Short mmCIF file of C-alpha atoms and ligand atoms in Angstrom, two decimals:
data_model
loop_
_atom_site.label_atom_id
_atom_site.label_comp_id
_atom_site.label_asym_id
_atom_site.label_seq_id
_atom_site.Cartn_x
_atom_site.Cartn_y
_atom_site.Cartn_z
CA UNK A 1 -10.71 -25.36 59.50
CA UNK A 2 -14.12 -23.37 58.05
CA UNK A 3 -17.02 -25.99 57.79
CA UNK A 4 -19.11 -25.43 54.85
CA UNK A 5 -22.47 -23.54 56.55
CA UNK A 6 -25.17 -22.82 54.20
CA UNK A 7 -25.88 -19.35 53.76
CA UNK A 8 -22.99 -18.58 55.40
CA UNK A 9 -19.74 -16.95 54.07
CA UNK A 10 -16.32 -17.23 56.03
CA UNK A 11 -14.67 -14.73 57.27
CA UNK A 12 -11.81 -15.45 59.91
CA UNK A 13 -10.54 -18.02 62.61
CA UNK A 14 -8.90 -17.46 65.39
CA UNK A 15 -7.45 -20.07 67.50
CA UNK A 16 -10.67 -21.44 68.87
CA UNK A 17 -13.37 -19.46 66.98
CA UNK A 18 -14.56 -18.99 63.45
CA UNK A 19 -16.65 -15.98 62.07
CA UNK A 20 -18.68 -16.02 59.03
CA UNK A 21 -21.25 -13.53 57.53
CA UNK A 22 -24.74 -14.12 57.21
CA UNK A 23 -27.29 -12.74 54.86
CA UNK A 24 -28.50 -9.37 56.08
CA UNK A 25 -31.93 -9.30 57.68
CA UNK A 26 -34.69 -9.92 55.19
CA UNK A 27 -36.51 -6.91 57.30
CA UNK A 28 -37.29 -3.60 56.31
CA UNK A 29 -33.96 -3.13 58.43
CA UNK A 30 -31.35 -5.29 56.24
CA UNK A 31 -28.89 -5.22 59.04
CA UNK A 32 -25.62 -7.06 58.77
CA UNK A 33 -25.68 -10.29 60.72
CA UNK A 34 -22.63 -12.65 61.87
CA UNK A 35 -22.28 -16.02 62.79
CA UNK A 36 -20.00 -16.62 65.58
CA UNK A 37 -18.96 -20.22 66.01
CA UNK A 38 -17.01 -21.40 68.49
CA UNK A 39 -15.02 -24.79 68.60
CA UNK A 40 -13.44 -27.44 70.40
CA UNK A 41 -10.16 -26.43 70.07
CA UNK A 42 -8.34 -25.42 73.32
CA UNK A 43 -4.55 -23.52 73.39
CA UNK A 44 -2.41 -23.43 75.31
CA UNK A 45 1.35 -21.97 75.47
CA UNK A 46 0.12 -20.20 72.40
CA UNK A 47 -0.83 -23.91 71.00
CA UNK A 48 -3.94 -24.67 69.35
CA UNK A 49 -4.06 -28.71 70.77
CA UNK A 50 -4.98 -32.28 69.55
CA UNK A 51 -7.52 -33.10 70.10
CA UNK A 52 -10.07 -30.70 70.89
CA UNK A 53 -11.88 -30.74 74.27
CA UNK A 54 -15.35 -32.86 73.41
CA UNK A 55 -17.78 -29.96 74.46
CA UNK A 56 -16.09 -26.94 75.23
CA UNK A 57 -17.65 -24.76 72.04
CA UNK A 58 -21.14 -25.21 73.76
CA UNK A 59 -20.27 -24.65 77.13
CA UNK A 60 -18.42 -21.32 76.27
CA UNK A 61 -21.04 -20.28 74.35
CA UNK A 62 -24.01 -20.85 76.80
CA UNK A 63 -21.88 -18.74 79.66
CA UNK A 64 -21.28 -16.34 77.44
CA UNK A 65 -25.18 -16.10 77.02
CA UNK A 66 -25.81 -16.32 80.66
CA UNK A 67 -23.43 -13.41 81.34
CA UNK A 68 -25.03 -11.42 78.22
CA UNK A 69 -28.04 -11.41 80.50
CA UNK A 70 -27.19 -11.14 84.02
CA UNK A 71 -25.16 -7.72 82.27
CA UNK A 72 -28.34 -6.77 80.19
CA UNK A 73 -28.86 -3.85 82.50
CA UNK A 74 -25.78 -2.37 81.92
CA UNK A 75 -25.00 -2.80 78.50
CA UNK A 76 -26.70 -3.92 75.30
CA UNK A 77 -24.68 -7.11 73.61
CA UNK A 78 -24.72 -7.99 70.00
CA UNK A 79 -26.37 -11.32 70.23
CA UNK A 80 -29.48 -11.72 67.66
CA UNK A 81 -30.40 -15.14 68.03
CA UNK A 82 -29.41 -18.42 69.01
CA UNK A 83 -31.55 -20.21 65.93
CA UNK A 84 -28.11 -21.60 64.01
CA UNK A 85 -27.56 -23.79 60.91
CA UNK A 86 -27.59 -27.62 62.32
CA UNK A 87 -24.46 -27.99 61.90
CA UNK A 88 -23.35 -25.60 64.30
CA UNK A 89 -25.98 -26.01 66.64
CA UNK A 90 -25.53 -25.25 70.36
CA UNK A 91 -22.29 -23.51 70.00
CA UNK A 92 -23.00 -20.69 67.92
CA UNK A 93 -24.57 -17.32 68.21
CA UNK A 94 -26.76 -14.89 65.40
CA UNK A 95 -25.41 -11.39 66.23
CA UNK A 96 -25.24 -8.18 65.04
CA UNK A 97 -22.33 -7.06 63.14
CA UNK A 98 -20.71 -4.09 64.90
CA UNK A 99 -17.80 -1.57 63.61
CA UNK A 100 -15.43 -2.85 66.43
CA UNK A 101 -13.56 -0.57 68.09
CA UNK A 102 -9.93 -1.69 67.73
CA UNK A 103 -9.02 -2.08 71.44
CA UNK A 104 -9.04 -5.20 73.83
CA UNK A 105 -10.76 -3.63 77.20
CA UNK A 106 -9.32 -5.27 79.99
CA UNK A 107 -10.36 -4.91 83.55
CA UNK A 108 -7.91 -6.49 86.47
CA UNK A 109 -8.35 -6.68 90.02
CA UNK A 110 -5.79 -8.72 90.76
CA UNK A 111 -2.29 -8.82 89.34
CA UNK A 112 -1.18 -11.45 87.01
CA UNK A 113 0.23 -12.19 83.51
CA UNK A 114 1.32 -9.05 81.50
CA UNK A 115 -0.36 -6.85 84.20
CA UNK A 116 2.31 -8.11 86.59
CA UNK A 117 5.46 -8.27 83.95
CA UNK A 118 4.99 -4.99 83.66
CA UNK A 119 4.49 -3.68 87.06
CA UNK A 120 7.51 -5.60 87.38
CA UNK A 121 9.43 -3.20 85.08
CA UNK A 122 7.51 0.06 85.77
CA UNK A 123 5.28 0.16 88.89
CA UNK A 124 2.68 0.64 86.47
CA UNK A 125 0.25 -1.06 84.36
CA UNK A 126 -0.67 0.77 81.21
CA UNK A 127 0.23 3.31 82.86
CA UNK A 128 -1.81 2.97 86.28
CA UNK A 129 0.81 3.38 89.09
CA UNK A 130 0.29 0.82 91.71
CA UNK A 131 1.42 0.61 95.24
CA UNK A 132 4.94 -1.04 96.16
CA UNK A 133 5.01 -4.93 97.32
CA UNK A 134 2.65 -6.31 95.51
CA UNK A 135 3.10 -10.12 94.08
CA UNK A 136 1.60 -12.69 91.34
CA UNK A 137 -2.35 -12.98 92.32
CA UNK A 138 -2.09 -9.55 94.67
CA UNK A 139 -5.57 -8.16 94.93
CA UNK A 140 -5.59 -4.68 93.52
CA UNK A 141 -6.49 -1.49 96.03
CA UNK A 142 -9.60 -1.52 93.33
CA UNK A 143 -9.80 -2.88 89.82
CA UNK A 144 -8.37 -1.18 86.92
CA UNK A 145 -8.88 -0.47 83.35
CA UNK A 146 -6.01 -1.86 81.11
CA UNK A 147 -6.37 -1.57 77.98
CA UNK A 148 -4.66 -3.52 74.46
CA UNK A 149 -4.25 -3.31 71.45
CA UNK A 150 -5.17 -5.98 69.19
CA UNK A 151 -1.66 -8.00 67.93
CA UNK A 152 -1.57 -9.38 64.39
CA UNK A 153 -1.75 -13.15 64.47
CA UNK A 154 0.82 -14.81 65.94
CA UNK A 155 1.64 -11.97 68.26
CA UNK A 156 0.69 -10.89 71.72
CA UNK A 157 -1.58 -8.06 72.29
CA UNK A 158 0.32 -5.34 73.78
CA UNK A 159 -0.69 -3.31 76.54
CA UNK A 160 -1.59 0.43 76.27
CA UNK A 161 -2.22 3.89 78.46
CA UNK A 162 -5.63 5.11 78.73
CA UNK A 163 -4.22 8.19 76.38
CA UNK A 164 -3.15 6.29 73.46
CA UNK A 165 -6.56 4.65 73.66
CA UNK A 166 -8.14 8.46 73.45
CA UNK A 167 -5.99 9.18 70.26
CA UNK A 168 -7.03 5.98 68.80
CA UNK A 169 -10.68 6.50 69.21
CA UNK A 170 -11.36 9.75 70.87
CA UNK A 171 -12.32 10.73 74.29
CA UNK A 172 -15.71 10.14 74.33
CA UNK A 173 -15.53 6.49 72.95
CA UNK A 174 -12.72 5.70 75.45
CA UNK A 175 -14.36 7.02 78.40
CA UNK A 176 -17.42 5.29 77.36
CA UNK A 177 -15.45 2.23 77.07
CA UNK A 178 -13.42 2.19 80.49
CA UNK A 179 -16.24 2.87 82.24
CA UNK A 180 -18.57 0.13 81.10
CA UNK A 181 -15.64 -2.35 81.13
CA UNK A 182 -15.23 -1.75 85.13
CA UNK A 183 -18.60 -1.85 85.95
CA UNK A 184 -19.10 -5.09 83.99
CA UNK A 185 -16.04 -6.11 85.83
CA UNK A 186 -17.70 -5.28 89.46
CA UNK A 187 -20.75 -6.80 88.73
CA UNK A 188 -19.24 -10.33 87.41
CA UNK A 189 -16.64 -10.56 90.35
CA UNK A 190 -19.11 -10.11 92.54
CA UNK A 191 -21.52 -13.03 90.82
CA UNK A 192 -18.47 -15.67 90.55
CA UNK A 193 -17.55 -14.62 93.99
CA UNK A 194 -20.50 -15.09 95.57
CA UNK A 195 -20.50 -18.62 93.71
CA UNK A 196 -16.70 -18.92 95.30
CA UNK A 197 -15.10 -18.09 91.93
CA UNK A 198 -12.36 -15.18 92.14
CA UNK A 199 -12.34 -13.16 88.59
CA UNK A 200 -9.09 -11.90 88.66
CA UNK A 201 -9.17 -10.36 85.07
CA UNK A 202 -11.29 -9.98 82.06
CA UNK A 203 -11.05 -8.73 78.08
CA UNK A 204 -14.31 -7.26 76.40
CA UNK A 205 -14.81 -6.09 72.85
CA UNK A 206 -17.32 -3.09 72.43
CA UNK A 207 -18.45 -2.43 68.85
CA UNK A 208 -20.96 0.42 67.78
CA UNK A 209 -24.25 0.02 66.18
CA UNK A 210 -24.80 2.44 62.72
CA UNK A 211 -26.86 4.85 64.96
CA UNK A 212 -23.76 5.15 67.61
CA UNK A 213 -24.65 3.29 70.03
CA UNK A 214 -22.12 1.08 72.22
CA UNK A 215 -22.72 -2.57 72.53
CA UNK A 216 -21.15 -5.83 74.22
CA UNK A 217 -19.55 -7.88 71.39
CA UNK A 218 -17.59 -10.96 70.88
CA UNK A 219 -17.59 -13.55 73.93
CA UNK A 220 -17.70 -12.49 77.29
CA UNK A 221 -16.89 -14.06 80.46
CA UNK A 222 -15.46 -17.72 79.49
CA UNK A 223 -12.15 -18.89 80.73
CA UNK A 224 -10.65 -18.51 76.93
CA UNK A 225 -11.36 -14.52 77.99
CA UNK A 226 -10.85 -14.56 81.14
CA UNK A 227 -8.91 -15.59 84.46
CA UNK A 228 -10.57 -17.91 86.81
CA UNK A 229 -9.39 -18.81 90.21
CA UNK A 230 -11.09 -21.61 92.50
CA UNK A 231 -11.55 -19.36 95.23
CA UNK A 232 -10.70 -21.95 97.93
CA UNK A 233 -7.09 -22.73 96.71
CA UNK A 234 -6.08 -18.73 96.28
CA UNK A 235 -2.96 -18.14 98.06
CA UNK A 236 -0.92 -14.83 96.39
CA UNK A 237 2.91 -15.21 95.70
CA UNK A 238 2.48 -17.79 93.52
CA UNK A 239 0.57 -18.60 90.32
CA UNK A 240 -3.04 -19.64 90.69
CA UNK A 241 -4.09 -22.58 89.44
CA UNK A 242 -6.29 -21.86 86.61
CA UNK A 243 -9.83 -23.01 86.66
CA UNK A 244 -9.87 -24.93 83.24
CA UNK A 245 -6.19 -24.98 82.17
CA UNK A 246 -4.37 -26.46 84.79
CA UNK A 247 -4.54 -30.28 83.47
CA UNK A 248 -3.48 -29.56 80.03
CA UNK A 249 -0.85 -26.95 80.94
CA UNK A 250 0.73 -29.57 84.34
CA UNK A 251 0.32 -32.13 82.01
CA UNK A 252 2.35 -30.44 78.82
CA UNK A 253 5.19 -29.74 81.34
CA UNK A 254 5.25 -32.87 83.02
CA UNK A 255 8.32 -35.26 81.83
CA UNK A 256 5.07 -37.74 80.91
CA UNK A 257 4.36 -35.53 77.70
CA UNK A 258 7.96 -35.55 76.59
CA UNK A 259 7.35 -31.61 75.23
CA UNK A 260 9.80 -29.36 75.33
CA UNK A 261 8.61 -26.17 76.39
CA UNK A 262 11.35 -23.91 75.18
CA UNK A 263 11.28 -25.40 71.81
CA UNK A 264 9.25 -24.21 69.23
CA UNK A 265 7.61 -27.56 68.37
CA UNK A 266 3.87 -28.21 68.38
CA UNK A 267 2.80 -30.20 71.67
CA UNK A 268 1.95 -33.89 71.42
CA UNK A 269 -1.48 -35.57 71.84
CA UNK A 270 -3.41 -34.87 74.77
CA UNK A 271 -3.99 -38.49 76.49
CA UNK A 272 -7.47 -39.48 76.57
CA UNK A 273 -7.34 -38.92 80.40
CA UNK A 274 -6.52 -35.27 80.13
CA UNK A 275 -8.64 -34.13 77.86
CA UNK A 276 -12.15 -35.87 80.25
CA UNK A 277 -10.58 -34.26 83.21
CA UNK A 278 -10.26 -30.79 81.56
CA UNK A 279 -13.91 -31.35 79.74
CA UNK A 280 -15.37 -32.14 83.65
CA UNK A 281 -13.72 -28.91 84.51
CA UNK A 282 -15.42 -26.73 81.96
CA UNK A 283 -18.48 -28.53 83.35
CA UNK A 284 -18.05 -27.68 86.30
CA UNK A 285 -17.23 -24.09 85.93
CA UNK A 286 -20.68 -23.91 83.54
CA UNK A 287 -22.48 -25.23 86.15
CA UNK A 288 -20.94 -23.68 89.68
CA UNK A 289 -21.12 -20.29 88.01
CA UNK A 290 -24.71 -20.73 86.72
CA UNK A 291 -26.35 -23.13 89.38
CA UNK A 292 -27.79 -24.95 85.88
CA UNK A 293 -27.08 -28.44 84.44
CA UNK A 294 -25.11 -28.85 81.74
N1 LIG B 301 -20.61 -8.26 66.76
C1 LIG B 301 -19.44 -8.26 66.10
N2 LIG B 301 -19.31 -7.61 64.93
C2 LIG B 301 -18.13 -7.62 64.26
N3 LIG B 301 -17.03 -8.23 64.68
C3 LIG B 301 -17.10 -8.90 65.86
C4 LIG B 301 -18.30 -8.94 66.62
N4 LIG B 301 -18.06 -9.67 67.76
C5 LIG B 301 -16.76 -10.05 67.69
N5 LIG B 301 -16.18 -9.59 66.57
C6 LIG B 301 -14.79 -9.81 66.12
O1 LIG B 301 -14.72 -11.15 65.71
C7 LIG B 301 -13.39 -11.59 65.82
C8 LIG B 301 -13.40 -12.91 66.56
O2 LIG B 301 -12.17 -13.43 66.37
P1 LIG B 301 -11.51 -14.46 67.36
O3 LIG B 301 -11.55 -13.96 68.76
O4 LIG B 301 -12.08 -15.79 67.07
O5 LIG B 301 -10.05 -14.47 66.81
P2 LIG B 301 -8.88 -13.44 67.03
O6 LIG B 301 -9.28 -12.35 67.99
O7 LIG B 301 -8.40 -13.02 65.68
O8 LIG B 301 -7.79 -14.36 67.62
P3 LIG B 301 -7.68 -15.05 69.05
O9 LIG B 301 -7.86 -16.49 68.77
O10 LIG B 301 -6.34 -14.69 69.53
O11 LIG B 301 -8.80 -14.49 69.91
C9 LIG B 301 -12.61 -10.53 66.58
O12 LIG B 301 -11.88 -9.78 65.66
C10 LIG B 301 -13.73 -9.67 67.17
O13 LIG B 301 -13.33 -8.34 67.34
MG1 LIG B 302 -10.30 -12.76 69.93
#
């Protein structure tokens, strides 16, 4: 799965992204320096799929770029530079390498997913007690902070309280981190909103700098970290459709694909068809959430 980058060492894949070190800064600084590449590859159903989605690495990575900025006055982010090996180019990101604080920050303002399997069970989420009657896609009285912790691969992150988050990292740190994870929340709902785009939910990663200071890491924003709902088709008591997803994922179920959901075998080949229509929609979301071309 690595490609072979000059001057570049691999580190780790995930399902759709690959990280590799860079040599430090050749400043008086000598600061660490990732690259952070990010593919093709689309999942789904815990999946990685064939083929890849012709596209999607660039498109993720220039809205995570546009969101770095429009949040620039909030937080600083980790990206360095978007000058890449030519291999890689258009889809990857320079950045700083950050001691990562070990903790998926989630913000939610609707209900969905884990957030509502567990207010299922408990009437709370990571131990936030909501009110009574709500359903899948409720709007939330006001968005919440819901933290995880980061699964080993292959498993699902699992959600946490706000306290074991303190005993993981301290109060400070914690505090820090909820708070900049729901204003970053409040100011991208209101920017997809406005663009008729509801953000129901969203995961950051905050790393620190050697001098302490917080900073914006990984990717932010993209449908891979996020949930998007087309505004217009919003209806609660059911699931959304998802913004990017919804081919691929109607498609795998269909009796067309043949797949067996509740077996544990790897999905077939996406038809050609699928995979242009879920391409347009990545498009699309690039370009109705930043008003530019693709
Ligand atoms: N600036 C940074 N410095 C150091 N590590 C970073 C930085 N930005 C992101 N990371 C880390 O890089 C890794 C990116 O991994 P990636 O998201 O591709 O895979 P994963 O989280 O292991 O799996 P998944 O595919 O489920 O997301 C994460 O561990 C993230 O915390
Ligand atoms: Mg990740």
């Amino acid at each position: 799965m690595p490609l072979d980058i000059p001057g570049a060492t691999h580190l780790h894949s995930g399902k759709v992204r690959d990280l590799y070190s860079l040599e430090p800064a050749d400043d008086e600084t000598g600061e660490e320096r990732l690259l952070m590449v990010a593919s093709d590859r689309i999942s789904a159903f815990d999946f990685i799929l064939t083929p890849g989605i012709p596209d999607k690495g660039e498109i993720l990575t220039r809205m995570s770029l546009w969101w770095f900025d429009q949040l620039a006055d909030l937080v600083p982010n980790h990206v360095v530079s978007t000058a890449v090996p030519e291999k890689v180019r258009g889809r990857a990101l320079v950045v700083e390498k950050l001691d990562m604080f070990p903790v998926e920050c989630v913000a939610r303002g609707y209900l969905t997913g884990s957030g509502l399997a567990d207010y299922e069970a408990t009437g709370e989420v990571c131990g936030v007690p909501l009110p009574p009657g709500l359903v899948d896609g409720s709007r939330l009285p006001e968005p919440i902070f819901t933290p995880a912790t980061k699964a080993e691969l292959g498993e699902h992150d699992e959600n946490v309280s706000f306290e074991a988050v303190t005993e993981t990292i301290g109060l400070e740190s914690a505090t820090a981190l909820k708070d900049l994870t729901l204003r970053i929340y409040a100011r991208a709902e209101e920017i997809a909103r406005e663009r008729g785009i509801i953000l129901a939910d969203t995961k950051l990663e905050f790393g620190a700098r050697p001098d302490g200071t917080i900073v914006l890491g990984d990717e932010v924003l993209t449908p891979d970290s996020s949930r998007f709902w087309p505004a217009d088709s919003y209806q609660p008591g059911r699931a959304q459709p998802s913004y990017d997803k919804q081919f691929v994922r109607n498609w795998l179920v269909s009796p067309e694909s043949g797949w067996d959901r509740a077996s544990d075998e790897q999905p077939p080949t996406l038809p050609d068809e699928i995979v242009a229509k879920t391409r347009e929609r990545y498009v699309q979301a690039y370009e109705q959430l930043t008003g530019q071309a693709f």
